[in-house]
Amino acid sequence: MPEPRFLVVRLGSLGDIVHTFPAVAGLRESFPSAEIVWLTHPRWKELVESSALATEIWETETRSYESLREIIGRIRKRHFTIAIDYQGLWKSAALPFLGGVARRIGFSSQTIREFGVPILYTDRVRITKTHIADQNGELSLHAGARNGAAPVALAVPSIQEVFVLQLLRGFGIEKYIVLSPAGGWRSKCWPPDRYGTLCGRIRDTLGMRCVLNYGPGEEDLVSAVKAASGEADPIVYNGSLSQLMALLRNAACIVGGDTGPLHLAVALGTPAVAIFGPTDPARNGPYRMDGRPGGDSPSDIVLRSRQAVTTYKRGGQPASSLLEIDVDIVFDAVRRQVEVRR
């Protein structure tokens, strides 16, 4: 009996794709010879390639009519057995539907954020797991995988690793800590002045420099961190995705909130200090991809106030629960992570 031909849909973004890898690895483990075509946004092709899980990666820009028309035509020609929509949005669910895939698996209405999306699926999976990576795994199980998640090892191009490490050595940096102070919504970001103070503590006490990672539209936040860091003089970094992977994999530790670079660092094996506010770490927290049940890992430290109220409503200022996590608490967690890795 021939193995299924899978269309996997996860268009973006960074952290969400990382949390989809274990579920697609579950498919690959169960169907080693199967065709798995991953549909994503062009920005994330390099990231998907690093997992080596897909036989092909197709790119589409959902804001472009021409791109959508082209990709729907490609889907129709390939005659996929099963499509799995790990994203759960109208734009992701519509592609296999319009592409004529006979069996389309997605989340039930109890999980999906956009009303009405499950009408486009033939199989609607009611999830029972808490973490989003394990929820994705439930879709893989429904598609016939033996395990909802399997180990994933992301590849970092050696040329980019050499480039990044030489760049840092040019600043006199051998050992460093990455800070990722942004996070899409400012309501889930620890205040920049505290990140700046943390930079000073790390340099004065641990003798290590910090590297501030940021993405498009986050320049003001990173500038505020640097201004608050005084003589700690952190390096500000904004490179390509593969260079970011090299930077993260070689860091002693990463400090950040519920943000893509933190989840990517965890996937690369880097110890994390995760600062959570309104989003629930049980659902969105660090998830190790080395095969431990549930992704649990003693190597990550998650900080969250007991008074935190879980909400996914976006706000422009740090949530009040984040203000209850002071610099001393975060620095102590960083110190413990660095001492373990020495």
Tab-separated table of C-alpha atoms in Angstrom:
chain	number	residue	atom	x	y	z
A	1	MET	CA	0.000	0.000	0.000
A	2	PRO	CA	1.551	3.361	-0.974
A	3	GLU	CA	2.310	5.839	1.785
A	4	PRO	CA	0.112	8.948	2.021
A	5	ARG	CA	1.048	12.129	0.220
A	6	PHE	CA	0.867	14.927	2.815
A	7	LEU	CA	0.354	18.658	2.394
A	8	VAL	CA	1.412	20.398	5.608
A	9	VAL	CA	0.210	23.981	6.037
A	10	ARG	CA	1.972	26.266	8.521
A	11	LEU	CA	2.581	29.653	6.936
A	12	GLY	CA	4.166	31.453	9.906
A	13	SER	CA	5.446	32.691	12.204
A	14	LEU	CA	8.826	31.844	13.785
A	15	GLY	CA	7.723	30.417	17.146
A	16	ASP	CA	4.642	28.763	15.674
A	17	ILE	CA	6.678	26.952	13.022
A	18	VAL	CA	9.144	25.792	15.677
A	19	HIS	CA	6.236	24.387	17.679
A	20	THR	CA	5.000	22.549	14.573
A	21	PHE	CA	8.277	20.713	13.960
A	22	PRO	CA	7.707	17.896	16.514
A	23	ALA	CA	4.296	17.098	15.011
A	24	VAL	CA	5.644	16.926	11.467
A	25	ALA	CA	8.552	14.852	12.795
A	26	GLY	CA	5.914	12.450	14.102
A	27	LEU	CA	4.612	12.119	10.547
A	28	ARG	CA	8.087	11.615	9.139
A	29	GLU	CA	8.929	8.972	11.766
A	30	SER	CA	5.773	6.997	10.940
A	31	PHE	CA	5.940	7.465	7.174
A	32	PRO	CA	9.672	7.625	6.367
A	33	SER	CA	9.188	7.396	2.603
A	34	ALA	CA	6.108	9.605	2.363
A	35	GLU	CA	5.981	12.790	0.376
A	36	ILE	CA	5.567	15.696	2.767
A	37	VAL	CA	5.147	19.085	1.103
A	38	TRP	CA	5.298	22.016	3.553
A	39	LEU	CA	3.474	25.192	2.539
A	40	THR	CA	4.847	28.347	4.173
A	41	HIS	CA	5.563	32.039	3.689
A	42	PRO	CA	8.782	32.821	1.768
A	43	ARG	CA	10.258	34.421	4.906
A	44	TRP	CA	10.308	31.066	6.686
A	45	LYS	CA	11.533	28.725	3.961
A	46	GLU	CA	15.047	28.653	5.410
A	47	LEU	CA	13.704	27.746	8.840
A	48	VAL	CA	11.609	24.861	7.483
A	49	GLU	CA	14.622	23.635	5.496
A	50	SER	CA	16.693	23.467	8.686
A	51	SER	CA	14.413	20.717	10.040
A	52	ALA	CA	14.928	18.400	7.023
A	53	LEU	CA	11.375	17.101	7.545
A	54	ALA	CA	9.812	18.069	4.217
A	55	THR	CA	10.508	16.533	0.838
A	56	GLU	CA	9.536	19.844	-0.732
A	57	ILE	CA	8.859	23.356	0.559
A	58	TRP	CA	6.364	25.491	-1.322
A	59	GLU	CA	6.188	29.227	-0.743
A	60	THR	CA	3.146	31.443	-0.994
A	61	GLU	CA	2.395	35.067	-0.232
A	62	THR	CA	-1.238	35.181	0.893
A	63	ARG	CA	-1.491	38.921	0.166
A	64	SER	CA	-0.747	38.315	-3.507
A	65	TYR	CA	-3.544	37.125	-5.786
A	66	GLU	CA	-1.033	35.801	-8.308
A	67	SER	CA	0.829	33.829	-5.647
A	68	LEU	CA	-2.394	32.315	-4.320
A	69	ARG	CA	-3.629	31.376	-7.767
A	70	GLU	CA	-0.301	29.719	-8.574
A	71	ILE	CA	-0.126	27.707	-5.347
A	72	ILE	CA	-3.730	26.500	-5.568
A	73	GLY	CA	-2.988	25.268	-9.069
A	74	ARG	CA	0.082	23.402	-7.822
A	75	ILE	CA	-1.939	21.776	-5.043
A	76	ARG	CA	-4.570	20.609	-7.533
A	77	LYS	CA	-1.951	19.022	-9.787
A	78	ARG	CA	-0.228	17.070	-6.995
A	79	HIS	CA	-3.341	15.142	-5.822
A	80	PHE	CA	-2.456	15.021	-2.114
A	81	THR	CA	-3.932	12.259	0.044
A	82	ILE	CA	-4.160	14.349	3.206
A	83	ALA	CA	-3.769	18.037	4.071
A	84	ILE	CA	-3.063	19.050	7.671
A	85	ASP	CA	-3.649	22.680	8.622
A	86	TYR	CA	-1.596	23.317	11.760
A	87	GLN	CA	-2.381	27.042	11.634
A	88	GLY	CA	-6.158	27.161	11.885
A	89	LEU	CA	-6.852	30.419	10.041
A	90	TRP	CA	-9.115	31.136	7.089
A	91	LYS	CA	-6.109	31.823	4.868
A	92	SER	CA	-4.416	28.530	5.755
A	93	ALA	CA	-7.558	26.360	5.708
A	94	ALA	CA	-8.714	27.735	2.360
A	95	LEU	CA	-5.620	26.631	0.431
A	96	PRO	CA	-6.145	22.828	0.617
A	97	PHE	CA	-9.908	23.345	0.323
A	98	LEU	CA	-9.581	25.326	-2.910
A	99	GLY	CA	-6.805	22.972	-4.008
A	100	GLY	CA	-9.248	20.074	-3.945
A	101	VAL	CA	-7.514	17.904	-1.320
A	102	ALA	CA	-10.060	15.227	-0.442
A	103	ARG	CA	-9.156	14.819	3.230
A	104	ARG	CA	-8.423	17.976	5.203
A	105	ILE	CA	-7.497	17.776	8.904
A	106	GLY	CA	-7.646	20.729	11.291
A	107	PHE	CA	-8.638	21.851	14.759
A	108	SER	CA	-12.238	21.872	15.916
A	109	SER	CA	-14.106	25.065	16.767
A	110	GLN	CA	-13.148	24.675	20.450
A	111	THR	CA	-9.557	25.562	19.578
A	112	ILE	CA	-9.662	27.834	16.552
A	113	ARG	CA	-9.460	31.598	17.012
A	114	GLU	CA	-11.217	32.661	13.796
A	115	PHE	CA	-14.902	31.796	13.770
A	116	GLY	CA	-16.144	29.329	11.168
A	117	VAL	CA	-12.788	28.033	9.886
A	118	PRO	CA	-13.495	24.322	10.664
A	119	ILE	CA	-16.214	24.263	8.009
A	120	LEU	CA	-13.371	23.914	5.495
A	121	TYR	CA	-12.082	20.683	7.084
A	122	THR	CA	-13.335	17.142	6.579
A	123	ASP	CA	-11.766	16.050	9.906
A	124	ARG	CA	-12.114	18.331	12.917
A	125	VAL	CA	-9.904	17.305	15.831
A	126	ARG	CA	-10.956	18.197	19.361
A	127	ILE	CA	-7.702	18.577	21.247
A	128	THR	CA	-6.995	17.265	24.741
A	129	LYS	CA	-3.396	18.445	25.260
A	130	THR	CA	-2.278	21.739	26.778
A	131	HIS	CA	0.906	22.783	24.977
A	132	ILE	CA	0.478	23.998	21.408
A	133	ALA	CA	3.223	21.625	20.185
A	134	ASP	CA	1.322	18.678	21.644
A	135	GLN	CA	-1.936	20.007	20.178
A	136	ASN	CA	-0.265	20.014	16.778
A	137	GLY	CA	0.754	16.441	17.501
A	138	GLU	CA	-2.874	15.476	17.925
A	139	LEU	CA	-3.468	16.447	14.302
A	140	SER	CA	-0.577	14.199	13.251
A	141	LEU	CA	-2.017	11.335	15.282
A	142	HIS	CA	-5.351	11.816	13.526
A	143	ALA	CA	-3.508	11.578	10.213
A	144	GLY	CA	-2.111	8.184	11.179
A	145	ALA	CA	1.176	8.941	12.917
A	146	ARG	CA	2.178	6.493	15.660
A	147	ASN	CA	3.404	9.339	17.863
A	148	GLY	CA	2.190	12.904	17.942
A	149	ALA	CA	5.731	14.212	18.356
A	150	ALA	CA	9.203	12.989	17.506
A	151	PRO	CA	12.715	14.394	18.070
A	152	VAL	CA	13.901	17.201	15.800
A	153	ALA	CA	17.463	18.382	15.193
A	154	LEU	CA	17.783	21.709	13.400
A	155	ALA	CA	20.777	22.217	11.122
A	156	VAL	CA	22.761	25.468	11.224
A	157	PRO	CA	24.898	26.245	8.151
A	158	SER	CA	28.548	26.033	9.238
A	159	ILE	CA	29.497	29.051	7.129
A	160	GLN	CA	27.020	31.183	9.060
A	161	GLU	CA	28.274	29.842	12.366
A	162	VAL	CA	31.843	30.789	11.462
A	163	PHE	CA	30.687	34.240	10.324
A	164	VAL	CA	28.766	35.003	13.518
A	165	LEU	CA	31.486	33.774	15.883
A	166	GLN	CA	34.165	35.743	14.039
A	167	LEU	CA	31.954	38.819	14.144
A	168	LEU	CA	31.595	38.507	17.912
A	169	ARG	CA	35.312	37.927	18.389
A	170	GLY	CA	35.825	41.228	16.608
A	171	PHE	CA	34.058	42.806	19.593
A	172	GLY	CA	36.171	40.765	21.998
A	173	ILE	CA	33.290	38.418	22.800
A	174	GLU	CA	33.798	34.682	23.355
A	175	LYS	CA	31.007	33.849	25.809
A	176	TYR	CA	27.760	35.763	25.681
A	177	ILE	CA	24.091	35.825	26.630
A	178	VAL	CA	21.351	36.676	24.132
A	179	LEU	CA	18.528	38.933	25.242
A	180	SER	CA	15.363	38.970	23.135
A	181	PRO	CA	13.383	41.845	24.646
A	182	ALA	CA	10.666	42.186	21.985
A	183	GLY	CA	7.741	39.880	21.374
A	184	GLY	CA	5.141	41.153	18.967
A	185	TRP	CA	2.776	42.507	21.603
A	186	ARG	CA	4.311	44.889	24.097
A	187	SER	CA	1.960	43.573	26.799
A	188	LYS	CA	3.996	40.350	26.993
A	189	CYS	CA	7.401	42.095	27.004
A	190	TRP	CA	9.388	42.655	30.198
A	191	PRO	CA	10.228	46.400	30.465
A	192	PRO	CA	13.290	47.547	28.473
A	193	ASP	CA	14.839	49.432	31.397
A	194	ARG	CA	14.964	46.148	33.336
A	195	TYR	CA	16.672	44.413	30.447
A	196	GLY	CA	19.205	47.251	30.469
A	197	THR	CA	19.841	46.858	34.183
A	198	LEU	CA	20.159	43.103	33.675
A	199	CYS	CA	22.892	43.724	31.056
A	200	GLY	CA	24.872	45.624	33.672
A	201	ARG	CA	24.478	42.928	36.295
A	202	ILE	CA	25.561	40.224	33.859
A	203	ARG	CA	28.686	42.117	32.812
A	204	ASP	CA	29.663	43.219	36.334
A	205	THR	CA	29.023	39.895	38.072
A	206	LEU	CA	29.444	37.228	35.397
A	207	GLY	CA	31.930	39.043	33.196
A	208	MET	CA	29.879	38.393	30.064
A	209	ARG	CA	28.537	40.694	27.359
A	210	CYS	CA	24.960	40.576	26.150
A	211	VAL	CA	23.733	40.488	22.565
A	212	LEU	CA	20.380	42.185	21.929
A	213	ASN	CA	18.426	40.490	19.168
A	214	TYR	CA	15.640	42.348	17.397
A	215	GLY	CA	13.506	42.227	14.280
A	216	PRO	CA	11.680	44.695	12.025
A	217	GLY	CA	9.743	47.358	13.911
A	218	GLU	CA	11.522	46.664	17.199
A	219	GLU	CA	14.306	49.239	16.893
A	220	ASP	CA	12.840	51.608	19.496
A	221	LEU	CA	12.572	48.905	22.129
A	222	VAL	CA	16.139	47.695	21.622
A	223	SER	CA	17.406	51.290	21.674
A	224	ALA	CA	15.686	51.739	25.040
A	225	VAL	CA	17.408	48.607	26.397
A	226	LYS	CA	20.796	49.805	25.205
A	227	ALA	CA	20.246	53.277	26.665
A	228	ALA	CA	19.389	51.742	30.049
A	229	SER	CA	22.415	49.413	30.022
A	230	GLY	CA	25.001	52.124	30.644
A	231	GLU	CA	28.590	50.890	30.444
A	232	ALA	CA	27.511	47.269	29.944
A	233	ASP	CA	27.608	48.068	26.201
A	234	PRO	CA	25.523	45.204	24.756
A	235	ILE	CA	25.881	44.372	21.079
A	236	VAL	CA	22.786	45.054	18.974
A	237	TYR	CA	22.166	42.300	16.418
A	238	ASN	CA	19.798	41.992	13.461
A	239	GLY	CA	21.004	39.418	10.936
A	240	SER	CA	19.586	36.739	8.680
A	241	LEU	CA	17.616	33.807	10.047
A	242	SER	CA	20.492	31.341	9.645
A	243	GLN	CA	22.846	33.790	11.375
A	244	LEU	CA	20.336	34.140	14.213
A	245	MET	CA	20.314	30.361	14.564
A	246	ALA	CA	24.109	30.340	14.810
A	247	LEU	CA	24.010	33.141	17.376
A	248	LEU	CA	21.428	31.337	19.505
A	249	ARG	CA	23.024	27.894	19.362
A	250	ASN	CA	26.357	29.181	20.660
A	251	ALA	CA	24.953	31.375	23.440
A	252	ALA	CA	25.414	30.456	27.086
A	253	CYS	CA	21.769	31.337	27.687
A	254	ILE	CA	18.846	33.253	26.201
A	255	VAL	CA	16.559	35.574	28.144
A	256	GLY	CA	13.239	36.566	26.623
A	257	GLY	CA	9.486	36.370	26.775
A	258	ASP	CA	7.013	34.367	24.733
A	259	THR	CA	8.753	35.171	21.469
A	260	GLY	CA	10.036	33.373	18.374
A	261	PRO	CA	13.777	33.702	19.056
A	262	LEU	CA	13.359	32.186	22.525
A	263	HIS	CA	11.473	29.182	21.135
A	264	LEU	CA	14.063	28.798	18.373
A	265	ALA	CA	16.900	28.912	20.910
A	266	VAL	CA	15.222	26.174	22.947
A	267	ALA	CA	14.842	24.067	19.803
A	268	LEU	CA	18.580	24.500	19.220
A	269	GLY	CA	19.398	23.260	22.732
A	270	THR	CA	20.257	26.599	24.362
A	271	PRO	CA	19.273	27.023	28.049
A	272	ALA	CA	16.507	29.572	28.479
A	273	VAL	CA	15.223	32.000	31.069
A	274	ALA	CA	11.664	32.656	29.901
A	275	ILE	CA	9.778	35.624	31.346
A	276	PHE	CA	6.016	35.130	30.985
A	277	GLY	CA	3.158	37.499	31.679
A	278	PRO	CA	-0.284	37.264	30.051
A	279	THR	CA	0.368	34.168	27.927
A	280	ASP	CA	0.329	30.771	29.625
A	281	PRO	CA	3.684	28.919	29.665
A	282	ALA	CA	1.817	25.618	29.978
A	283	ARG	CA	0.518	26.307	26.455
A	284	ASN	CA	3.250	28.487	24.951
A	285	GLY	CA	6.326	27.866	27.074
A	286	PRO	CA	9.723	26.372	26.205
A	287	TYR	CA	9.355	22.993	24.503
A	288	ARG	CA	12.332	20.684	24.145
A	289	MET	CA	12.460	18.710	20.904
A	290	ASP	CA	14.766	15.893	21.936
A	291	GLY	CA	12.042	13.321	22.533
A	292	ARG	CA	11.123	13.910	26.179
A	293	PRO	CA	7.407	13.319	26.814
A	294	GLY	CA	5.550	16.606	26.613
A	295	GLY	CA	8.740	18.486	25.795
A	296	ASP	CA	9.561	18.850	29.490
A	297	SER	CA	13.092	19.941	30.334
A	298	PRO	CA	14.769	20.765	33.638
A	299	SER	CA	17.213	23.009	31.759
A	300	ASP	CA	14.732	25.836	31.200
A	301	ILE	CA	13.631	28.323	33.845
A	302	VAL	CA	10.201	29.893	33.424
A	303	LEU	CA	9.396	32.972	35.488
A	304	ARG	CA	5.784	34.056	35.930
A	305	SER	CA	3.954	35.877	38.695
A	306	ARG	CA	1.360	33.864	40.585
A	307	GLN	CA	-0.978	36.818	40.070
A	308	ALA	CA	-0.681	36.660	36.276
A	309	VAL	CA	-3.976	36.524	34.414
A	310	THR	CA	-3.929	34.531	31.197
A	311	THR	CA	-5.102	36.481	28.177
A	312	TYR	CA	-4.186	36.600	24.513
A	313	LYS	CA	-5.557	40.099	24.052
A	314	ARG	CA	-2.816	42.331	22.684
A	315	GLY	CA	-1.797	45.435	24.613
A	316	GLY	CA	0.684	48.267	24.169
A	317	GLN	CA	2.248	48.258	27.649
A	318	PRO	CA	3.839	45.493	29.758
A	319	ALA	CA	1.223	43.531	31.691
A	320	SER	CA	1.144	44.322	35.406
A	321	SER	CA	2.190	40.760	36.250
A	322	LEU	CA	5.473	41.289	34.372
A	323	LEU	CA	6.265	44.247	36.630
A	324	GLU	CA	6.271	41.877	39.599
A	325	ILE	CA	9.330	40.075	38.188
A	326	ASP	CA	12.318	42.167	39.234
A	327	VAL	CA	15.881	42.188	37.929
A	328	ASP	CA	17.202	40.220	40.922
A	329	ILE	CA	14.913	37.284	40.123
A	330	VAL	CA	15.892	37.204	36.450
A	331	PHE	CA	19.608	37.634	37.147
A	332	ASP	CA	19.573	34.774	39.656
A	333	ALA	CA	17.998	32.534	37.010
A	334	VAL	CA	20.612	33.596	34.435
A	335	ARG	CA	23.433	32.946	36.895
A	336	ARG	CA	22.148	29.443	37.543
A	337	GLN	CA	21.924	28.699	33.822
A	338	VAL	CA	25.463	29.950	33.166
A	339	GLU	CA	26.927	27.993	36.084
A	340	VAL	CA	25.331	24.765	34.897
A	341	ARG	CA	26.804	25.160	31.403
A	342	ARG	CA	30.349	26.041	32.517
